[in-house]
PDB file of C-alpha atoms in Angstrom:
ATOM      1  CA  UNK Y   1      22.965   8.036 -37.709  1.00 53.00           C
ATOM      2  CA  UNK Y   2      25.393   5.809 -39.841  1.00 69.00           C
ATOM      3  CA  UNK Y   3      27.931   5.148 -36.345  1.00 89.00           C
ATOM      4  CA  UNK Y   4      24.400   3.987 -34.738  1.00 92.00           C
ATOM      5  CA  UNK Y   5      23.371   1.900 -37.466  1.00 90.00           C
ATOM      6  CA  UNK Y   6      26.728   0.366 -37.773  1.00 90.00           C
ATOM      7  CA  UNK Y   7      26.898  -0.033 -33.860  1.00 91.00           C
ATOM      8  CA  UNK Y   8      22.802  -1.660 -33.831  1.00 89.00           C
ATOM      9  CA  UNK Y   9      24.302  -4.309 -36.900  1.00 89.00           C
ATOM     10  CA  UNK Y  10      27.120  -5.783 -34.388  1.00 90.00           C
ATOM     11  CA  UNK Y  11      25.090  -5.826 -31.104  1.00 90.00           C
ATOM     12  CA  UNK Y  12      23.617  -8.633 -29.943  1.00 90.00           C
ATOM     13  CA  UNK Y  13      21.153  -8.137 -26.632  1.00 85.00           C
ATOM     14  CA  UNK Y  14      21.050 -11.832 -26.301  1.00 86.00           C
ATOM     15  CA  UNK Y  15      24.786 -11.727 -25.054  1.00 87.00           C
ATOM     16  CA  UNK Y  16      23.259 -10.150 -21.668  1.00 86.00           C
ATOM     17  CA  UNK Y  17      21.513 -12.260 -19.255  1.00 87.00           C
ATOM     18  CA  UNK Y  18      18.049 -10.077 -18.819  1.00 89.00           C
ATOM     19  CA  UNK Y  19      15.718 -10.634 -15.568  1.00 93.00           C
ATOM     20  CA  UNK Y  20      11.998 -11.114 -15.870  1.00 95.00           C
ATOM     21  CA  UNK Y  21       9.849  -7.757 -14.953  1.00 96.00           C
ATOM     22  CA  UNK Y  22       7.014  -8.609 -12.549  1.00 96.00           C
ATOM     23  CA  UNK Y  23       4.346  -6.075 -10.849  1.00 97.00           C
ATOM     24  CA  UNK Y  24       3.193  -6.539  -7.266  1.00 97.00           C
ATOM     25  CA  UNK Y  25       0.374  -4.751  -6.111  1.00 96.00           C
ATOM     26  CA  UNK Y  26      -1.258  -3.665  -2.257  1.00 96.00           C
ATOM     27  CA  UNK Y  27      -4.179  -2.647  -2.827  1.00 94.00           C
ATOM     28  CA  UNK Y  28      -5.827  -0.920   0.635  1.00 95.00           C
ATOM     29  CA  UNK Y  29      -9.028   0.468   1.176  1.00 94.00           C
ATOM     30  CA  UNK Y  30     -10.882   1.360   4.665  1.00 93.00           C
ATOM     31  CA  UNK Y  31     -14.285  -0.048   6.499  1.00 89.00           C
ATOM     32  CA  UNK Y  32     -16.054  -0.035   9.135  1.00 84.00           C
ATOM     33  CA  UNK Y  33     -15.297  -2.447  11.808  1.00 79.00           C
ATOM     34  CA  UNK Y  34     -18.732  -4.497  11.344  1.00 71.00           C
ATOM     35  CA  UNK Y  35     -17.882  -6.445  14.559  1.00 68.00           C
ATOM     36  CA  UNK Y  36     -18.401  -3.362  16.896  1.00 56.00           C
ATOM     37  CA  UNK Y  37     -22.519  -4.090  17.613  1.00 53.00           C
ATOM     38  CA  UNK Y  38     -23.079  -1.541  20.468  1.00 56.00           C
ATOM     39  CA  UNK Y  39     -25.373   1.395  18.546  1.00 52.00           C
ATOM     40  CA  UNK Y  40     -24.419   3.813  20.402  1.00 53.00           C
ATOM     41  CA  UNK Y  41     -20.642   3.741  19.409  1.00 57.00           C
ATOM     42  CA  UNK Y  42     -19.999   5.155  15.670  1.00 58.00           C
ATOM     43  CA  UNK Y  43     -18.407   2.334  14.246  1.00 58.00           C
ATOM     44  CA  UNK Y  44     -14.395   2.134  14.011  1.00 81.00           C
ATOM     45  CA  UNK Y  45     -12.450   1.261  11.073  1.00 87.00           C
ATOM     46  CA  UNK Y  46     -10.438  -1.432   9.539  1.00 92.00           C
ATOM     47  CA  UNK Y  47      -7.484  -0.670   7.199  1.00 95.00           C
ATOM     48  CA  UNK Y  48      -7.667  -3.927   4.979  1.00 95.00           C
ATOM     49  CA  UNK Y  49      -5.574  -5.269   2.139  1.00 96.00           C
ATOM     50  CA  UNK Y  50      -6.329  -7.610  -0.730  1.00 93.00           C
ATOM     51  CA  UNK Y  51      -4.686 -10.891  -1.216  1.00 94.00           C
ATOM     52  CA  UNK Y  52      -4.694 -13.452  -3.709  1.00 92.00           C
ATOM     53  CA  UNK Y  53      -4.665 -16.974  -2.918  1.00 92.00           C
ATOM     54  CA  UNK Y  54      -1.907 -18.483  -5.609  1.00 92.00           C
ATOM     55  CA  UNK Y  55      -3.528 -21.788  -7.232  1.00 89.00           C
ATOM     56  CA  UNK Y  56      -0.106 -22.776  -9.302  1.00 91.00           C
ATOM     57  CA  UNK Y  57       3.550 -23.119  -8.353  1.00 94.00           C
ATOM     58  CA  UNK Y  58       5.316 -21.437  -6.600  1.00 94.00           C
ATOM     59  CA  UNK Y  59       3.789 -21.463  -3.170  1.00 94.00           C
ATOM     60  CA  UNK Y  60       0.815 -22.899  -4.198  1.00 93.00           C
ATOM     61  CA  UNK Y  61      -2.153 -22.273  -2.113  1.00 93.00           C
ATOM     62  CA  UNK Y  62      -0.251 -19.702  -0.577  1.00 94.00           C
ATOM     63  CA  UNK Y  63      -1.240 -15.563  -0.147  1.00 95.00           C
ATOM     64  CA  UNK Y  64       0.330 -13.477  -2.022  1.00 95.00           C
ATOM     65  CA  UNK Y  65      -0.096  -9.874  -3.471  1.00 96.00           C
ATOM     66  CA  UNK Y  66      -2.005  -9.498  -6.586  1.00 93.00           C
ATOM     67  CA  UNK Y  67      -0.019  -8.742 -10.040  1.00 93.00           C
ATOM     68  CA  UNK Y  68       1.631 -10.651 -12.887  1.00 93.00           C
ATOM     69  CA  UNK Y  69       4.490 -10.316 -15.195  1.00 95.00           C
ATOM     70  CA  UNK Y  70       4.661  -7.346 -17.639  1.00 96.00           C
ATOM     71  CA  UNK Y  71       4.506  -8.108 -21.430  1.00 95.00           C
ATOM     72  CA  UNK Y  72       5.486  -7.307 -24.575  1.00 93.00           C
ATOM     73  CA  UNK Y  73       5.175  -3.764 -25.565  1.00 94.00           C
ATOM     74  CA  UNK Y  74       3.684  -2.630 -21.863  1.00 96.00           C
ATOM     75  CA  UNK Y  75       4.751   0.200 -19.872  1.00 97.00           C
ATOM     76  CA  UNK Y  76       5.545  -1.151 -15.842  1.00 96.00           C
ATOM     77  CA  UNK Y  77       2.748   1.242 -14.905  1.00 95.00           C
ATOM     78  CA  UNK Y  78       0.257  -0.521 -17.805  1.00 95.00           C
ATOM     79  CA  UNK Y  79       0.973  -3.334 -16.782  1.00 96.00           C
ATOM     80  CA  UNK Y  80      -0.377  -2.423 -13.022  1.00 95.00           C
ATOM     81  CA  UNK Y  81      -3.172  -0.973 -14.303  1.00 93.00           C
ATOM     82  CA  UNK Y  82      -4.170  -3.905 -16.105  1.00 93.00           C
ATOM     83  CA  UNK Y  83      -3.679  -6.994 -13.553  1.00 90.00           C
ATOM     84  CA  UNK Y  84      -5.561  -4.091 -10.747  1.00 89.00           C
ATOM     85  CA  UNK Y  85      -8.305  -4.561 -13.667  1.00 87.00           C
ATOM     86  CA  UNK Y  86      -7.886  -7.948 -13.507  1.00 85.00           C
ATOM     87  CA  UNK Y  87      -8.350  -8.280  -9.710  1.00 80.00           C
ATOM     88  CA  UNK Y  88     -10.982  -5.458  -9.346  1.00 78.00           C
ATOM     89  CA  UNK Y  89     -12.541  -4.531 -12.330  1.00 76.00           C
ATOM     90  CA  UNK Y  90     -11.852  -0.958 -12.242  1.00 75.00           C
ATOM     91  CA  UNK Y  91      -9.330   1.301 -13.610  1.00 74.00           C
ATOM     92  CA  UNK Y  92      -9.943   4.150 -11.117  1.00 75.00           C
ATOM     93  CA  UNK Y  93      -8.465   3.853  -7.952  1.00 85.00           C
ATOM     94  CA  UNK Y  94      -5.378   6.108  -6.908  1.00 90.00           C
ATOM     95  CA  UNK Y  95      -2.506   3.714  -7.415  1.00 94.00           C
ATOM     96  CA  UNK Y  96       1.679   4.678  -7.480  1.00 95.00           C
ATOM     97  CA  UNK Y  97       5.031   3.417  -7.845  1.00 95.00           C
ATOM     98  CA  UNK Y  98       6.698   2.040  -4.142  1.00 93.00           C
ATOM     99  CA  UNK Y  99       9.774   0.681  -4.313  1.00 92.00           C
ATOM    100  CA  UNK Y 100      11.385  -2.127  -6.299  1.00 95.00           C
ATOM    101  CA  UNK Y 101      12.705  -5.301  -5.409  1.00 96.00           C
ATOM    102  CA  UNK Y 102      15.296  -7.503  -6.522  1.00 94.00           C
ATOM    103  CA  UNK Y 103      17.351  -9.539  -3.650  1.00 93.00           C
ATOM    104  CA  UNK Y 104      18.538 -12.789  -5.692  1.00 91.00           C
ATOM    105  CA  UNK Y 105      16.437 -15.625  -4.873  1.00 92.00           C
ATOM    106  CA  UNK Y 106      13.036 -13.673  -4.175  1.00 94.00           C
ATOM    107  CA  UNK Y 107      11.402 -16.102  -7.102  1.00 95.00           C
ATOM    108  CA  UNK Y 108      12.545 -19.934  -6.991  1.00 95.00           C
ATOM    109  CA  UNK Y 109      11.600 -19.375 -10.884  1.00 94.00           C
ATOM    110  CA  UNK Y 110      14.981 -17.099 -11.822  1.00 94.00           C
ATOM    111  CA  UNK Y 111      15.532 -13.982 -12.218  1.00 95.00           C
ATOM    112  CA  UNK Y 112      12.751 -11.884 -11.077  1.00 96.00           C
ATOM    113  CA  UNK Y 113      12.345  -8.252 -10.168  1.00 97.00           C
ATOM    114  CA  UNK Y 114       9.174  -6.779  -8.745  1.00 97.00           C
ATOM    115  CA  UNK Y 115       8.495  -3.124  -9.141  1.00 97.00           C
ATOM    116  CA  UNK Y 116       5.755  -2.434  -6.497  1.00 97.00           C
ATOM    117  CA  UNK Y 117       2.714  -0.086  -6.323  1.00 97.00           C
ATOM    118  CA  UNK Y 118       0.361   0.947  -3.623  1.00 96.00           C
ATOM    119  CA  UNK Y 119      -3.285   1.248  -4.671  1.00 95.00           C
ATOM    120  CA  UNK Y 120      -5.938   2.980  -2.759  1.00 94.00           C
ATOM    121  CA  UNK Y 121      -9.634   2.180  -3.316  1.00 91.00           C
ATOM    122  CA  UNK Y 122     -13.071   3.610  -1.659  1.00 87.00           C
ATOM    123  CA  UNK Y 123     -14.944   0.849   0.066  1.00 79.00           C
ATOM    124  CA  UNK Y 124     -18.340   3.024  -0.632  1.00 78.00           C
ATOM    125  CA  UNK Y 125     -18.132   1.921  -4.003  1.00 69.00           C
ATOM    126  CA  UNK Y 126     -19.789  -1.065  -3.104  1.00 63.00           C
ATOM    127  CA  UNK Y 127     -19.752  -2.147  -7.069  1.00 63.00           C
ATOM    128  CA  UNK Y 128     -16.470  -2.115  -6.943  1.00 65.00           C
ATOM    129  CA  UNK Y 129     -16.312  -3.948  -3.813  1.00 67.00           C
ATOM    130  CA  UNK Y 130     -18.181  -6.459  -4.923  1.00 67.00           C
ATOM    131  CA  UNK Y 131     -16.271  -7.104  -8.289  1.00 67.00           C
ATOM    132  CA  UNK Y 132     -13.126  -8.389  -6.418  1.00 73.00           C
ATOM    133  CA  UNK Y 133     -12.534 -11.648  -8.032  1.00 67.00           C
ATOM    134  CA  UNK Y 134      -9.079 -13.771  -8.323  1.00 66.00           C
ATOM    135  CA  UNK Y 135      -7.685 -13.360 -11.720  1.00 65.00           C
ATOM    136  CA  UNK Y 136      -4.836 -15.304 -13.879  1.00 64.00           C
ATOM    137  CA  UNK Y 137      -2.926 -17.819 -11.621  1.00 65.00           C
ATOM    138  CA  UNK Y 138      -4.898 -17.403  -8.644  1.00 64.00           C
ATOM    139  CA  UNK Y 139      -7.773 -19.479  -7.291  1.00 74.00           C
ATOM    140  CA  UNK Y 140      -9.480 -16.923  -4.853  1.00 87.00           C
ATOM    141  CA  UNK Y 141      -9.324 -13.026  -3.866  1.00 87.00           C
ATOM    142  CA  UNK Y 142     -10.077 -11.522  -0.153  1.00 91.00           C
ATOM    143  CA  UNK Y 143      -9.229  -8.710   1.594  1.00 92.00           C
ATOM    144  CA  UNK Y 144      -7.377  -9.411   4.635  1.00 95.00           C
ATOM    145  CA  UNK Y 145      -7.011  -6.994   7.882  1.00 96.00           C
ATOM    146  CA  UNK Y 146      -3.873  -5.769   8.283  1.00 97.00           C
ATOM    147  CA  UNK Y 147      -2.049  -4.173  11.183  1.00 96.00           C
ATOM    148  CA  UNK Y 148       1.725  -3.028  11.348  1.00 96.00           C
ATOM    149  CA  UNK Y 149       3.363  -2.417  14.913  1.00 96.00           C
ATOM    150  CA  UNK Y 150       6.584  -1.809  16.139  1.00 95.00           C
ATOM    151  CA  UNK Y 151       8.281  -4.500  18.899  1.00 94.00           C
ATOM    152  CA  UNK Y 152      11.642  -3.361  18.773  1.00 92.00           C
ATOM    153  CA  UNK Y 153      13.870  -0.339  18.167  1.00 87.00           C
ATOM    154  CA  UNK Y 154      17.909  -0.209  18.402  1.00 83.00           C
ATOM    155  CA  UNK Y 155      21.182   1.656  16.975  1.00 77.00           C
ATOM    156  CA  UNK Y 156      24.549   0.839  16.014  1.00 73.00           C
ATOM    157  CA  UNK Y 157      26.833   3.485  16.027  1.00 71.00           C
ATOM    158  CA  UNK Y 158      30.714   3.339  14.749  1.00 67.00           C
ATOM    159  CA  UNK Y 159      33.531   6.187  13.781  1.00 65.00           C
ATOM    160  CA  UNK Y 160      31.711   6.875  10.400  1.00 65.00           C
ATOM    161  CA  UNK Y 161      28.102   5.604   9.820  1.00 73.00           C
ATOM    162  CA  UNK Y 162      24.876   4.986  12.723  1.00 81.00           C
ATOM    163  CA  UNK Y 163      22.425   1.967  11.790  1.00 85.00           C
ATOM    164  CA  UNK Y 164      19.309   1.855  13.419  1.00 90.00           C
ATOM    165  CA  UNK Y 165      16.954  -1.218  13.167  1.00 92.00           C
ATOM    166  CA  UNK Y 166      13.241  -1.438  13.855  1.00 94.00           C
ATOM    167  CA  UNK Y 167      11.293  -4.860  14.046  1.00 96.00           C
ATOM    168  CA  UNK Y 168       8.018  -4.956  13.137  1.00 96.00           C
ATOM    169  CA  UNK Y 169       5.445  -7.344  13.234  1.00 97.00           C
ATOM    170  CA  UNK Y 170       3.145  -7.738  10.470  1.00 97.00           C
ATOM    171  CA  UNK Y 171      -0.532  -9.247  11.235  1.00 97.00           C
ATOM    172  CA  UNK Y 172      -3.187 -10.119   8.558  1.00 97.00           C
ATOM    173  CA  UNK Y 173      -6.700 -11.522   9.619  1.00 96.00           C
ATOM    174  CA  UNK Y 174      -9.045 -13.448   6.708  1.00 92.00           C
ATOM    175  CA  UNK Y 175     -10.219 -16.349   6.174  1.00 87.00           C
ATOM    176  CA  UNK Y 176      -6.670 -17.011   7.967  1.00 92.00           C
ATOM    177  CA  UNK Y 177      -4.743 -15.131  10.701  1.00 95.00           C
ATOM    178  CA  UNK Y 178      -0.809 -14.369   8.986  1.00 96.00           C
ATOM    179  CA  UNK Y 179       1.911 -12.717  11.009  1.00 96.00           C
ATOM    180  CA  UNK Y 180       5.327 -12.098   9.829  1.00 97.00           C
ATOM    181  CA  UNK Y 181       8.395 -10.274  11.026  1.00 97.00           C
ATOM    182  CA  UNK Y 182      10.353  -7.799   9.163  1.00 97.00           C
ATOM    183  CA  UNK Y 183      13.305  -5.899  10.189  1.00 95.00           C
ATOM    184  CA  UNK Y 184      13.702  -2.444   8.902  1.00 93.00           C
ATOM    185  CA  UNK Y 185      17.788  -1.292   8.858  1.00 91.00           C
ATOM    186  CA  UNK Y 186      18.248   2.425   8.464  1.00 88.00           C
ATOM    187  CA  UNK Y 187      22.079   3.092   7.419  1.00 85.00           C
ATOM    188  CA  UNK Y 188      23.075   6.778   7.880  1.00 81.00           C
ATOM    189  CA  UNK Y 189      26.209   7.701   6.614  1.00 75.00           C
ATOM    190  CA  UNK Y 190      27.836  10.467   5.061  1.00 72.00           C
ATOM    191  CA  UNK Y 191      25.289  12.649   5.624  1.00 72.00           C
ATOM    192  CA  UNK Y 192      22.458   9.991   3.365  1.00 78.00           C
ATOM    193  CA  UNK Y 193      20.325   7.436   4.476  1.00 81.00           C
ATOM    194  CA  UNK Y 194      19.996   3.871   2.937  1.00 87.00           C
ATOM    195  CA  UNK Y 195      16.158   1.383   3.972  1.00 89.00           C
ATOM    196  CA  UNK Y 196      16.668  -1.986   3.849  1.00 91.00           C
ATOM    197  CA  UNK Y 197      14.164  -4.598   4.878  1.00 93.00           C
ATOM    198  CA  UNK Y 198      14.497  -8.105   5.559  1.00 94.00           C
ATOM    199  CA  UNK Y 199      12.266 -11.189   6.660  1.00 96.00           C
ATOM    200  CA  UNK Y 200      12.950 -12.308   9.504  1.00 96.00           C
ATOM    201  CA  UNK Y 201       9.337 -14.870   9.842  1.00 94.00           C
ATOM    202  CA  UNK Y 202       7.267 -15.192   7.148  1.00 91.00           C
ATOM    203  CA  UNK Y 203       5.056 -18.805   6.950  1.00 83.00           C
ATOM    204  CA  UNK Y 204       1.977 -18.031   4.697  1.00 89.00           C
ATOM    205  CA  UNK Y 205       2.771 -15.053   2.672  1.00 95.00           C
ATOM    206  CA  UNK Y 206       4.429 -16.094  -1.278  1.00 95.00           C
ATOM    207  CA  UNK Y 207       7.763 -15.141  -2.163  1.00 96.00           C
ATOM    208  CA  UNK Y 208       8.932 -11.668  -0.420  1.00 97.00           C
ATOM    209  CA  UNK Y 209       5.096 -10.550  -0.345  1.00 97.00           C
ATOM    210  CA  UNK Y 210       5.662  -9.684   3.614  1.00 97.00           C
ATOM    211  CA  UNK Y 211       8.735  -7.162   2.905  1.00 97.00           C
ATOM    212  CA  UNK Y 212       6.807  -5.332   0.420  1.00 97.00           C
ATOM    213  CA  UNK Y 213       3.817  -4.804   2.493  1.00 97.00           C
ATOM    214  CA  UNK Y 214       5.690  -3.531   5.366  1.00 97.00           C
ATOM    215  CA  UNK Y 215       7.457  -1.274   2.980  1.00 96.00           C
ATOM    216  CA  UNK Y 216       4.651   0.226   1.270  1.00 97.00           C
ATOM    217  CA  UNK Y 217       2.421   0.717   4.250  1.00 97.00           C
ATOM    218  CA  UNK Y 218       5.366   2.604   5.604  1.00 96.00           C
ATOM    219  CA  UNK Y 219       5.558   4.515   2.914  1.00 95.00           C
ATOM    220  CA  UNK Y 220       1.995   5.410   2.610  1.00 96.00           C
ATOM    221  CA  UNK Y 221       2.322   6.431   6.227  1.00 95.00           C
ATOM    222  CA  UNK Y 222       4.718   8.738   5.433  1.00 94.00           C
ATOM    223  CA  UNK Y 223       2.831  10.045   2.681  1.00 93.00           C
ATOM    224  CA  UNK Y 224      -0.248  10.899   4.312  1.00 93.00           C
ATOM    225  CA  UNK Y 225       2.090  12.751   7.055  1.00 91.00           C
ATOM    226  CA  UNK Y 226       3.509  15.567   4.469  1.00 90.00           C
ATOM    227  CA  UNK Y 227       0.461  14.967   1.736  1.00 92.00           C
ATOM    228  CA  UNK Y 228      -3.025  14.931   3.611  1.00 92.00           C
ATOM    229  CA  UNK Y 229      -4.562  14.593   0.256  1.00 92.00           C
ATOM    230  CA  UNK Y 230      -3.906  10.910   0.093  1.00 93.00           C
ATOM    231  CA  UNK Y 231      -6.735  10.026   2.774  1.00 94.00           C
ATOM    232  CA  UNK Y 232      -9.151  11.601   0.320  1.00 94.00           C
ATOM    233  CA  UNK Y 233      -8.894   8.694  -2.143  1.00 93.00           C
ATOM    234  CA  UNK Y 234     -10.227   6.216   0.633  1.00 94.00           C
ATOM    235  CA  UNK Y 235     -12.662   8.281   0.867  1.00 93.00           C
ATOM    236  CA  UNK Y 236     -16.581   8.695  -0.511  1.00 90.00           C
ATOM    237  CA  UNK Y 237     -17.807  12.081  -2.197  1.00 91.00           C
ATOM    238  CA  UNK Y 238     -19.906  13.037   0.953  1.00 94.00           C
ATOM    239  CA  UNK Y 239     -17.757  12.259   4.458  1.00 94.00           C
ATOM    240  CA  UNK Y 240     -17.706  13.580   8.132  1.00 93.00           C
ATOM    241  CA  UNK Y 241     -14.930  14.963   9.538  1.00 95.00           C
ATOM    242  CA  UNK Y 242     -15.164  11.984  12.073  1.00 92.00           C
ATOM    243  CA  UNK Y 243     -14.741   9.646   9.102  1.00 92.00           C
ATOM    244  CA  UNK Y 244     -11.716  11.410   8.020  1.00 95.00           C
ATOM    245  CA  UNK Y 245      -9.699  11.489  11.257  1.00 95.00           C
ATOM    246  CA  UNK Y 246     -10.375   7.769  11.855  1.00 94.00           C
ATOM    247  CA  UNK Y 247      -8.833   7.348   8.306  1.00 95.00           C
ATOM    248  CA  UNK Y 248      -6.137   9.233   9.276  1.00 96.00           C
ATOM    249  CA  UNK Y 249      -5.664   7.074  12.977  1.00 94.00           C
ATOM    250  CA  UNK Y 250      -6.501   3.761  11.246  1.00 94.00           C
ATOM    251  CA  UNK Y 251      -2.990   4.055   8.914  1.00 95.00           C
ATOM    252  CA  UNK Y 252      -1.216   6.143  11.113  1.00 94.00           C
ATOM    253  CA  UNK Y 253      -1.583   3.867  13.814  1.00 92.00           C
ATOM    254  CA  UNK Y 254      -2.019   6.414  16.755  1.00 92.00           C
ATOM    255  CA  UNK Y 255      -4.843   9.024  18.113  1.00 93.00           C
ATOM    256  CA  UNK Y 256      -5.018  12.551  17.008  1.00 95.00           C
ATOM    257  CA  UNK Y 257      -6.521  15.314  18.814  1.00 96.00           C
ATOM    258  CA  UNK Y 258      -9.791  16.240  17.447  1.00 95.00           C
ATOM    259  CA  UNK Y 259      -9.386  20.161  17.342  1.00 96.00           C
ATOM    260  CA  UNK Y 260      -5.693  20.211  16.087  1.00 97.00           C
ATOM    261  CA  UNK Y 261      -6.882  17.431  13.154  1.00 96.00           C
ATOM    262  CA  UNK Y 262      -9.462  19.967  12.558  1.00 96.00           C
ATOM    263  CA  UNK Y 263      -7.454  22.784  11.750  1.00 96.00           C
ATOM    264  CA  UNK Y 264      -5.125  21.065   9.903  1.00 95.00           C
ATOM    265  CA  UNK Y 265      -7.597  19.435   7.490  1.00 95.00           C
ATOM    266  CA  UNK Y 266      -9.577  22.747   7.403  1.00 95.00           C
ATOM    267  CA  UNK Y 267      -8.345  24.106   4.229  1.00 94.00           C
ATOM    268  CA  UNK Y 268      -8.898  20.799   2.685  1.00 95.00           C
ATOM    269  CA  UNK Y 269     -12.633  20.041   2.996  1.00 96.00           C
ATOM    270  CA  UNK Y 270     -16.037  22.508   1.609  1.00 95.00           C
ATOM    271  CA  UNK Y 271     -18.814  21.991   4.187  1.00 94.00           C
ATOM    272  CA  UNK Y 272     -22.485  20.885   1.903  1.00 95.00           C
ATOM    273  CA  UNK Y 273     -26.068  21.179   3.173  1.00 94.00           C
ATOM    274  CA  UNK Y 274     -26.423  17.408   3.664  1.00 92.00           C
ATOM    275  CA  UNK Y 275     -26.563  15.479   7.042  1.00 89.00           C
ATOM    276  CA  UNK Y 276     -26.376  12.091   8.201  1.00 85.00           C
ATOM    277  CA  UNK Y 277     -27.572  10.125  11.515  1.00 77.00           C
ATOM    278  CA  UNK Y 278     -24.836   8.362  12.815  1.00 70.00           C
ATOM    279  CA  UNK Y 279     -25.684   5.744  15.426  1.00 61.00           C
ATOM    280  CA  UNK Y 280     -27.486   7.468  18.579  1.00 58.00           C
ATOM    281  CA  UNK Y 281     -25.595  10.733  17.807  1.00 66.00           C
ATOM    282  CA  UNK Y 282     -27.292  14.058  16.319  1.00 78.00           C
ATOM    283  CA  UNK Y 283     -27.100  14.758  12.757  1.00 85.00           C
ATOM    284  CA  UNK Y 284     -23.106  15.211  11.497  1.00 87.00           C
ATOM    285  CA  UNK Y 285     -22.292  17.587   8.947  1.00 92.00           C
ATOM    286  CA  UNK Y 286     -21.075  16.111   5.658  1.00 95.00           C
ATOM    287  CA  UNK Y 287     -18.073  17.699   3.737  1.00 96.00           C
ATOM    288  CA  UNK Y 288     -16.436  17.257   0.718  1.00 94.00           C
ATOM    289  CA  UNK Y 289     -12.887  17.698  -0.746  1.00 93.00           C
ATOM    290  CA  UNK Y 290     -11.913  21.170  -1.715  1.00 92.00           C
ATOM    291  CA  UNK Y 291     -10.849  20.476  -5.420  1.00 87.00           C
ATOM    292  CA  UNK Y 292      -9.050  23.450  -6.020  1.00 85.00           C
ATOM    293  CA  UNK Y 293      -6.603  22.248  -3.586  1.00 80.00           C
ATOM    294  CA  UNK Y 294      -6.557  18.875  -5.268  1.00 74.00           C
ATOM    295  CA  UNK Y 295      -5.980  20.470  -8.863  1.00 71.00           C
ATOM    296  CA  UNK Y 296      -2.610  22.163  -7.849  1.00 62.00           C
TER     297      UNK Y 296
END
């Protein structure tokens, strides 16, 4: 204890230059496409995102995801948890760690790294919902639709290493439509893979905003493909199996055959007594989550 105390006396932190910890934030939830009018049809889904419209320097007036600097004393993760109470009044929804970021020159302010979470939030919580406000620096909140598609693929291959780059284009519809391009960059080499993304377009999203979407809704893509329990915090208490699988298409981005999404889900959901009418269609059996699955 002495050698640390006598090491602490002579040690001066200040003779490090130390960044500035920030938290960004995409927070997604799922509804139904209200713009589909034919009754007939079972409404389709949105995936939508929210942003924050910045009211102060930099890029003011400008979208950006919510979140804020972490403070004195706070944990990263508190710090999350606080500005997502900030933004949408709850404490609740399923929200994790994604990535962090940290190219030089992300924030005209300095030195700035984002760590960046993913949160996931149940549109049927229509209190919730409604609470959605714009919080600290910002000047309005709205969720935005959001798409991610693919419109290029290639490889580079050498003697030791194979890069592969996809391009993908990033589309947001609010109260404005937002597209942005990202490039993805997958080194391989020795054996180990390195992600690196990079903006290629980006007009009306604040500071690097457009890289970490496209990151984290890859990642919770990938998620949901080895851990099916991640649809089930979109999701209300009572849900059809219909409801589920369009969860499942809406972020996957693709179809999935009804009997095979079925089986796999099987062990996942506990059948109730309750009904509902959907559109011109019978009754459809409601289902919950299987808890003692979600327990393990």
């Amino acid at each position: 204890m002495s050698n640390l105390n006598e090491f602490l006396s002579t040690y001066n932190i200040e003779s490090y230059e130390r960044p500035s910890i920030a938290t960004d934030i995409a927070v997604f939830t799922v509804v139904p496409d209200t713009e589909i009018v034919d009754c007939r049809k079972l409404p389709s889904k949105k995936l939508k995102v929210l942003l924050i419209r910045r009211g102060e320097e930099p890029f003011k007036n400008l979208w950006a995801l919510p979140g804020g600097f972490v403070r004195k004393g706070e944990t990263i993760n508190q710090a999350a948890r606080r500005e997502l109470l900030e933004e949408t009044g709850t404490q609740q929804a399923y929200i994790e760690m994604c990535g962090t970021f940290d190219e030089e020159g992300r924030d005209p302010r300095g030195w700035i790294i984002s760590q960046a979470f993913m949160a996931l939030i149940n549109s049927e919580d229509k209190e919730l919902m409604e609470n959605i406000h714009a919080g600290g620096d910002a000047k309005e909140a709205e969720w935005f639709d959001i798409s991610l598609n693919i419109v290029g693929d290639g490889y580079e291959r050498t003697k030791d290493d194979r890069k592969s780059i996809t391009t993908y284009e990033l589309n947001l519809k609010g109260k404005e439509k937002i597209t942005a391009i990202i490039q993805e960059k997958r080194l391989y080499k020795n054996y180990h893979k390195e992600i690196e993304y990079s903006i290629i377009k980006s007009d009306a999203l604040a500071f690097d905003h457009s890289k970490i979407l496209t990151c984290i809704l890859n990642k919770l893509r990938q998620k949901l493909e080895f851990d099916l329990r991640t649809a089930f915090d979109l999701m209300p208490t009572y849900f059809t199996l219909t409801d589920l699988q369009e969860v499942f298409e809406i972020i996957l981005n693709k179809e999935l055959v009804k009997p095979n999404f079925r089986r796999k889900i099987a062990d996942y959901v506990v059948e109730t007594d309750k009904t509902v009418m959907n559109g011109g269609h019978r009754p459809s059996k409601l289902f919950m989550r299987n808890m003692d699955l979600f327990y393990k």
